Short mmCIF file of C-alpha atoms and ligand atoms in Angstrom, two decimals:
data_model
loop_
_atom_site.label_atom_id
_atom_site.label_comp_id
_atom_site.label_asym_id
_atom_site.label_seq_id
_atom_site.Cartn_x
_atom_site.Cartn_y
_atom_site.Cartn_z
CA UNK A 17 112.59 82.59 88.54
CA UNK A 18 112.63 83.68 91.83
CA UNK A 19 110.06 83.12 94.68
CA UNK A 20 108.80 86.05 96.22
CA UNK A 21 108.70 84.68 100.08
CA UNK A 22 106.03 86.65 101.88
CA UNK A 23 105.71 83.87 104.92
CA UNK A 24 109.56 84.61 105.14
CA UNK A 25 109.57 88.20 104.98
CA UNK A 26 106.41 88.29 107.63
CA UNK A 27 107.88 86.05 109.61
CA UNK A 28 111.17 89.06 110.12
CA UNK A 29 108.65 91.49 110.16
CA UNK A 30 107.24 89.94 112.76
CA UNK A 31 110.80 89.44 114.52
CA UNK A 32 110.89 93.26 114.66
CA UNK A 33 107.27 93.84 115.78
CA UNK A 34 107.84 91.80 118.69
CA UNK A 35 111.37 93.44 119.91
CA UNK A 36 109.68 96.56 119.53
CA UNK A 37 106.34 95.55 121.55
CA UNK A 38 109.14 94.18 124.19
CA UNK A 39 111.20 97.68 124.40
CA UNK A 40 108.18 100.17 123.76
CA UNK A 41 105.61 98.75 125.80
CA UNK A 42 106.47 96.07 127.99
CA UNK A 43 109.47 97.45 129.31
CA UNK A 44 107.97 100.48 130.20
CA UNK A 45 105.28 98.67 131.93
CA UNK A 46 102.61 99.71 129.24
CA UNK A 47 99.60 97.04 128.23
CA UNK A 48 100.93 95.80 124.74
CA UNK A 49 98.43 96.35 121.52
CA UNK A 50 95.24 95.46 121.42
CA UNK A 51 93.78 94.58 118.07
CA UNK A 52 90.43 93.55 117.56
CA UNK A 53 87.71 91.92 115.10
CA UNK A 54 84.04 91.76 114.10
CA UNK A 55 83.51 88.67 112.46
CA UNK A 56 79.87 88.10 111.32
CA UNK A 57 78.46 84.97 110.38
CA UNK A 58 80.57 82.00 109.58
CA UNK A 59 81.65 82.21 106.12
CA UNK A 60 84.83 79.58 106.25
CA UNK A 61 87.29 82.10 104.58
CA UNK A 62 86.58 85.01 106.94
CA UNK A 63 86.85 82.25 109.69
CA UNK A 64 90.34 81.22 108.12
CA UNK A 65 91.42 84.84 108.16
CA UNK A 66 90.58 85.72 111.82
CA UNK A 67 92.23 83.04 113.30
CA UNK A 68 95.44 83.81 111.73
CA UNK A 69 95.31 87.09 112.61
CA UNK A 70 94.99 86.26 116.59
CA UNK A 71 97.94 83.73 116.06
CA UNK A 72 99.53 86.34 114.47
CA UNK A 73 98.82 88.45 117.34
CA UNK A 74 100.03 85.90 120.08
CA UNK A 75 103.34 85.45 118.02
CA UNK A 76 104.38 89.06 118.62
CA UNK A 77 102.93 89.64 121.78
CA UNK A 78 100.21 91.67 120.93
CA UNK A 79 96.60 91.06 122.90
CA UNK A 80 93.53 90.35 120.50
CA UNK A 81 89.91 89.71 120.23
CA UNK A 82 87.30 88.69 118.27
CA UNK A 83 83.68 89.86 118.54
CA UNK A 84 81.16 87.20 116.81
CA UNK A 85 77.82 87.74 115.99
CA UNK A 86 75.63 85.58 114.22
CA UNK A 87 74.68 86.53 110.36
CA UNK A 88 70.93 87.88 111.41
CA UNK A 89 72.38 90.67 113.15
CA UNK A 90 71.02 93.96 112.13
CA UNK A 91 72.83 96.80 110.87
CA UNK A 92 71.84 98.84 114.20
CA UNK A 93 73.58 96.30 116.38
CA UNK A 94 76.82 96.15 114.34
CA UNK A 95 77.08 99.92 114.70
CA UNK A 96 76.64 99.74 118.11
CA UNK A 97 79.19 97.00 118.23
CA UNK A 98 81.66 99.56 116.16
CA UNK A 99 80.46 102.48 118.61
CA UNK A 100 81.34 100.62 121.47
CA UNK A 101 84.91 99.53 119.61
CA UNK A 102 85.57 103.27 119.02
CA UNK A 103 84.95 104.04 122.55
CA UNK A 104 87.06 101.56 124.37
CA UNK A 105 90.39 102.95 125.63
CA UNK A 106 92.06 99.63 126.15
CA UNK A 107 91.66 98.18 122.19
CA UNK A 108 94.11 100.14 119.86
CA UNK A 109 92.61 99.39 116.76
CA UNK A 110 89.80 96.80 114.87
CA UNK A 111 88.55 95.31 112.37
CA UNK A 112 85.00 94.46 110.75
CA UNK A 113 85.77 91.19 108.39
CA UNK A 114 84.31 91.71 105.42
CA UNK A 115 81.88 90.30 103.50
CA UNK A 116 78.95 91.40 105.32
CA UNK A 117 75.86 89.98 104.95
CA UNK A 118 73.76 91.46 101.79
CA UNK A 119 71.47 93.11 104.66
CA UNK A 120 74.34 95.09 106.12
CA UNK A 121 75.35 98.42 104.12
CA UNK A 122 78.65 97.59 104.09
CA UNK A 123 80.13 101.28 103.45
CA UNK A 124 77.54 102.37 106.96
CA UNK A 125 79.93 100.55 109.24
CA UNK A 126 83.14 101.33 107.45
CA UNK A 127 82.13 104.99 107.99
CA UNK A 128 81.35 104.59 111.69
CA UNK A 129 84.92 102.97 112.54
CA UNK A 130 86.95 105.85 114.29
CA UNK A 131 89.67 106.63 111.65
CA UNK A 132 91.94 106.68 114.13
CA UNK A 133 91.37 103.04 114.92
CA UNK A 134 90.66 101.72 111.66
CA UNK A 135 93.89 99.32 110.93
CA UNK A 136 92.36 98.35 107.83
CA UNK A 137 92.65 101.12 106.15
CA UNK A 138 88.91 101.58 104.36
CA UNK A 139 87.61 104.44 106.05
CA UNK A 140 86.80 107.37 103.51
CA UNK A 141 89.82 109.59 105.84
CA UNK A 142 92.03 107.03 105.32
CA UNK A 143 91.95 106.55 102.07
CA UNK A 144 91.52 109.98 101.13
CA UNK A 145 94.81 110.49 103.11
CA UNK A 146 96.65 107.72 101.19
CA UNK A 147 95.82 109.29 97.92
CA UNK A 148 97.37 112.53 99.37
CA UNK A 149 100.43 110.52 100.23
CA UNK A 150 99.76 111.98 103.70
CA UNK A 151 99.99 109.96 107.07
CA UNK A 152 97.26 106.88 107.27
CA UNK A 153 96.63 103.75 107.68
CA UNK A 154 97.19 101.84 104.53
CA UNK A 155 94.82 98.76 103.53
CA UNK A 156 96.77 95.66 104.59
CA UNK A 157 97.16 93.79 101.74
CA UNK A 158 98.35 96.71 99.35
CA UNK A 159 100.65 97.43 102.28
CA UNK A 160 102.02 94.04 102.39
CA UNK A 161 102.71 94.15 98.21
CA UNK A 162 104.40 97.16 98.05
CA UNK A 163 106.43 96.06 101.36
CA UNK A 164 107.53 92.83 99.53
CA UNK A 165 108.42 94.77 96.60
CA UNK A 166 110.91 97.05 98.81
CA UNK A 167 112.22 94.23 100.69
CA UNK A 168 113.01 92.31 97.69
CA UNK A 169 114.46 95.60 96.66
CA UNK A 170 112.34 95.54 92.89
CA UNK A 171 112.23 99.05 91.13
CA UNK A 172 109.04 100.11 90.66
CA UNK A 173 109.84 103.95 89.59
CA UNK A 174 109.37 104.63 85.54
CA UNK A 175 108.22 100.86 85.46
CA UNK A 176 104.83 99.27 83.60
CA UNK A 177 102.52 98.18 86.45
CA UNK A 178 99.27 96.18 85.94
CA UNK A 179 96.96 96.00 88.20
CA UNK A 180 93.81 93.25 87.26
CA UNK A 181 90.41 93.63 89.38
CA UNK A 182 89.72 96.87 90.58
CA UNK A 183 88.25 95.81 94.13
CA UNK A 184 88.55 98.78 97.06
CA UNK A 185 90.34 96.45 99.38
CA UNK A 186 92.88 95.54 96.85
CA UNK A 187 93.24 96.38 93.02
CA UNK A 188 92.02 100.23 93.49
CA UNK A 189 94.24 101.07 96.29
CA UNK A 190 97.58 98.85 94.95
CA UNK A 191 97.34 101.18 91.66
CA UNK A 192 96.88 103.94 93.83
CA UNK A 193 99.91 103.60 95.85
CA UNK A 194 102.25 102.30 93.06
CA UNK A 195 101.52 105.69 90.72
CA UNK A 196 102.07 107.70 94.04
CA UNK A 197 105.42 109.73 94.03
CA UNK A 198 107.01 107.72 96.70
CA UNK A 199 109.31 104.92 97.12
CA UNK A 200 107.83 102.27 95.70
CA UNK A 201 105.67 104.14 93.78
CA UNK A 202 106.42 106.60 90.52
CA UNK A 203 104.89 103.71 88.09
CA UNK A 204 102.98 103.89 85.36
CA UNK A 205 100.05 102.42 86.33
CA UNK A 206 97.28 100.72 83.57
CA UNK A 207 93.87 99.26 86.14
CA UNK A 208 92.16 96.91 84.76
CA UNK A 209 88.47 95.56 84.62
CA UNK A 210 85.59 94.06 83.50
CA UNK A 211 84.98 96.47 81.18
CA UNK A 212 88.63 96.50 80.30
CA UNK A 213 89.67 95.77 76.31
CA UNK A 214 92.44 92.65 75.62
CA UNK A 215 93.60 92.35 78.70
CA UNK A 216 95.97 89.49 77.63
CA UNK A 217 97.66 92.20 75.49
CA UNK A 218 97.86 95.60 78.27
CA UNK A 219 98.69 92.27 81.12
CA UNK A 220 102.06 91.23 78.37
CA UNK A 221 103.02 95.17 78.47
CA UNK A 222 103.73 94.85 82.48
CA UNK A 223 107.15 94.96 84.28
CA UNK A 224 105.13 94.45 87.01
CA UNK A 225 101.54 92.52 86.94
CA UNK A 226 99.26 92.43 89.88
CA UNK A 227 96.80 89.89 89.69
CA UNK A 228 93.64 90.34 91.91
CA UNK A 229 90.49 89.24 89.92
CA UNK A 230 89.25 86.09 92.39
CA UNK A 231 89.83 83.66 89.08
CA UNK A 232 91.18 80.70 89.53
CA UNK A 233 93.98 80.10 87.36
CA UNK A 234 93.23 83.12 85.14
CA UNK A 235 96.83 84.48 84.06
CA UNK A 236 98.17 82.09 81.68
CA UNK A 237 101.69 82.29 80.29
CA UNK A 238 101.08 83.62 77.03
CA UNK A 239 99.82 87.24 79.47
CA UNK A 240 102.84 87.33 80.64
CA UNK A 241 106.24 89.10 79.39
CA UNK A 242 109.32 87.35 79.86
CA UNK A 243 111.17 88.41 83.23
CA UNK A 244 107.89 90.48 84.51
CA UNK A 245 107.42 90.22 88.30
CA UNK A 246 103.92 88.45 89.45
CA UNK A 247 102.02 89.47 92.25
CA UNK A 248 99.36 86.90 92.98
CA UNK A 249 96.27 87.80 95.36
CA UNK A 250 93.56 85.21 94.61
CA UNK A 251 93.49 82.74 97.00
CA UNK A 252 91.06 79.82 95.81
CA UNK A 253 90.22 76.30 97.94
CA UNK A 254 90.29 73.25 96.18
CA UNK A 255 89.32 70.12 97.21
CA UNK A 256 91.81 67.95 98.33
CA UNK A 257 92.34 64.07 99.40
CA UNK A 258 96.14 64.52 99.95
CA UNK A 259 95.99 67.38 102.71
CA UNK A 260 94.51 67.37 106.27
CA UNK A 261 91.90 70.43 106.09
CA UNK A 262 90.78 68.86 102.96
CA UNK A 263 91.48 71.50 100.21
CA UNK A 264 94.69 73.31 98.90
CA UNK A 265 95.20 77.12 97.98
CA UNK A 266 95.97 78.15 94.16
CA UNK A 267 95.72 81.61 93.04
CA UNK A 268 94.65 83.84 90.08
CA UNK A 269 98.02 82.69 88.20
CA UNK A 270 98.67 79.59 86.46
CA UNK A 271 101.97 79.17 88.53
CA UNK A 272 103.18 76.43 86.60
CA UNK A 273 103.54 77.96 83.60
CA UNK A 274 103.99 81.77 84.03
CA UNK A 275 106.84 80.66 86.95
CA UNK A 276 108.82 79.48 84.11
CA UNK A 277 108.64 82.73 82.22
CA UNK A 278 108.78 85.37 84.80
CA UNK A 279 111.94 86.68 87.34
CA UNK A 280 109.85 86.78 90.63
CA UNK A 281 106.10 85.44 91.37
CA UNK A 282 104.69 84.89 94.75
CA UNK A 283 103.61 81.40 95.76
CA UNK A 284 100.26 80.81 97.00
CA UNK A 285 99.98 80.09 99.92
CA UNK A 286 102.78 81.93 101.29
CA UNK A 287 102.99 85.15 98.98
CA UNK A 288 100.66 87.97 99.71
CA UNK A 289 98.67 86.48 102.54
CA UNK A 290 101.41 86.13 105.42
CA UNK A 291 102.23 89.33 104.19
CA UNK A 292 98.23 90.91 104.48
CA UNK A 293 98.47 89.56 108.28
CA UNK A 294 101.65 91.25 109.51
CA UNK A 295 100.43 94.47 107.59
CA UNK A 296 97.91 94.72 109.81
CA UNK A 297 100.04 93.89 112.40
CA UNK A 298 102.55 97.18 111.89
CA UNK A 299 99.49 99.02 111.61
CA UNK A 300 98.42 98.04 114.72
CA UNK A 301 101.84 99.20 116.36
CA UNK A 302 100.95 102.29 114.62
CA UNK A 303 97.89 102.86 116.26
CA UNK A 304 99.10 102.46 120.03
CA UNK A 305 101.75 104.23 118.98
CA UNK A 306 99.59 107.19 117.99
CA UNK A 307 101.58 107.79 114.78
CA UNK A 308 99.13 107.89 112.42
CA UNK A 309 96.74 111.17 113.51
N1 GUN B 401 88.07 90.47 103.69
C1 GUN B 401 89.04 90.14 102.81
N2 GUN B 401 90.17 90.83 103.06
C2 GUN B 401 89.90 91.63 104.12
C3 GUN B 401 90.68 92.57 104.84
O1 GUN B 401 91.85 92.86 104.56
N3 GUN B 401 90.04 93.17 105.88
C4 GUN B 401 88.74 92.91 106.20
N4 GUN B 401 88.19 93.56 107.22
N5 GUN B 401 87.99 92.04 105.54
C5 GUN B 401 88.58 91.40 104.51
#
């Protein structure tokens, strides 16, 4: 078995991103990116999130905020807090860190983000664009799976993919771009769900299986062909005596087991998350570089 390293491959990714902020902006005596983020309320994993994004952001040079508004903040506000992030010249792109409180209408404020700033990829444009296979911003952690995939130089085309949970920010969009004729893409892509039939048996069919359910530990070996390739999104905090913060990460996958069974897997920590941050990152670059529309 082999690790797929997503803190390694960000961490190159982010060697690039930073040359290219140096030569394309700097040097030329433009501001670098700006990036910045709605965070609402304090819910500790959107907290976690944010901050790695602005360390992200300080690593490569880019310049980033973070709007905070306490959870009681009505729905009018926020959308004047996106209205006012669409209209300011000087901030590149943003994001609104989602959950939302139950108050908010979540799919309101994704719809009020200018598409042209929304690095996340979730506005209806967007991802009507990335189903056309036409130029977008793709949702950051899709982005960062397929990118590992292509960097680790894995097939996908012809191949078995499974995609578990069918969230919009992840499991919907992954299948998606994996069945799109592109490279990667050209799989044959099975999503599943709640609703979904023996999922142990479609999840052993996979050459490739793409775990995003938010169960801790739910892939066990026996789902699992021998030599398939293991993508692993959940990210779960356990409490912890042995570590400073107090908890440690696991994921959707029982890594013990399936690791011994399968040719690549991604750790958690240190798979898909480094790799949802620096996706967000390159889109940034995208948007001051006015790529994208
Ligand atoms: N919450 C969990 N993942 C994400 C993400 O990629 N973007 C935003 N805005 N919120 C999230």
């Amino acid at each position: 078995m082999k690790l797929l390293d997503g803190k390694l491959i960000a961490e190159q990714i982010k060697i690039e991103i930073a040359s290219e902020v140096k030569e394309q902006f700097l040097d030329k005596g433009l501001d670098p990116p700006h990036i910045a983020a709605v965070l609402v309320g304090d819910d500790p994993a959107s907290m976690t999130y944010v901050s790695a994004k602005e360390k992200a952001c300080r690593e490569v040079g880019f310049i980033s905020s973070v709007y905070r508004y306490p959870a009681n903040i009505t729905q009018e506000k926020l959308l004047e807090v996106v209205d006012f992030l669409n209209d300011d010249n000087d901030i590149h792109g943003f994001i609104v860190q989602l959950p939302l409180p139950p108050h908010i209408d979540e799919h309101k404020v994704i719809e009020r983000i200018d598409p042209n700033k929304d690095i996340d990829g979730f506005h209806p444009v967007n991802i009507g664009n990335m189903i056309l296979n036409q130029p977008c911003f793709l949702p950051a952690t899709p982005f960062g799976i397929i990118t590992l995939l292509d960097r680790y130089k894995i097939e996908t085309a012809g191949k078995n993919v499974v995609v578990l949970g069918r969230s919009n920010i992840v499991g919907t969009p992954v299948s998606i771009l994996l069945s799109r004729k592109s490279s990667p893409g050209n799989a044959t892509v099975t999503l599943c769900h709640s609703f979904s039939k023996d999922i142990t048996a479609i999840a052993a069919r996979a050459d490739i299986l793409i775990v995003a359910m938010g169960k801790l530990g739910f892939v066990t070996a026996d789902m699992v062909k021998k030599d398939a390739v293991v993508i692993d999104v959940g990210v779960h905090r356990i409490p912890s005596t042995e570590t400073k913060s107090g908890y440690r990460l696991k994921g959707d996958v029982d890594f013990e087991r399936v690791s011994r069974k399968c040719s690549y897997i991604t750790p958690v920590p240190g798979g898909v998350g480094p790799m949802t941050i620096v996706s967000l990152l390159v889109n940034t670059l995208k948007a001051a570089k006015k790529e994208v529309i």
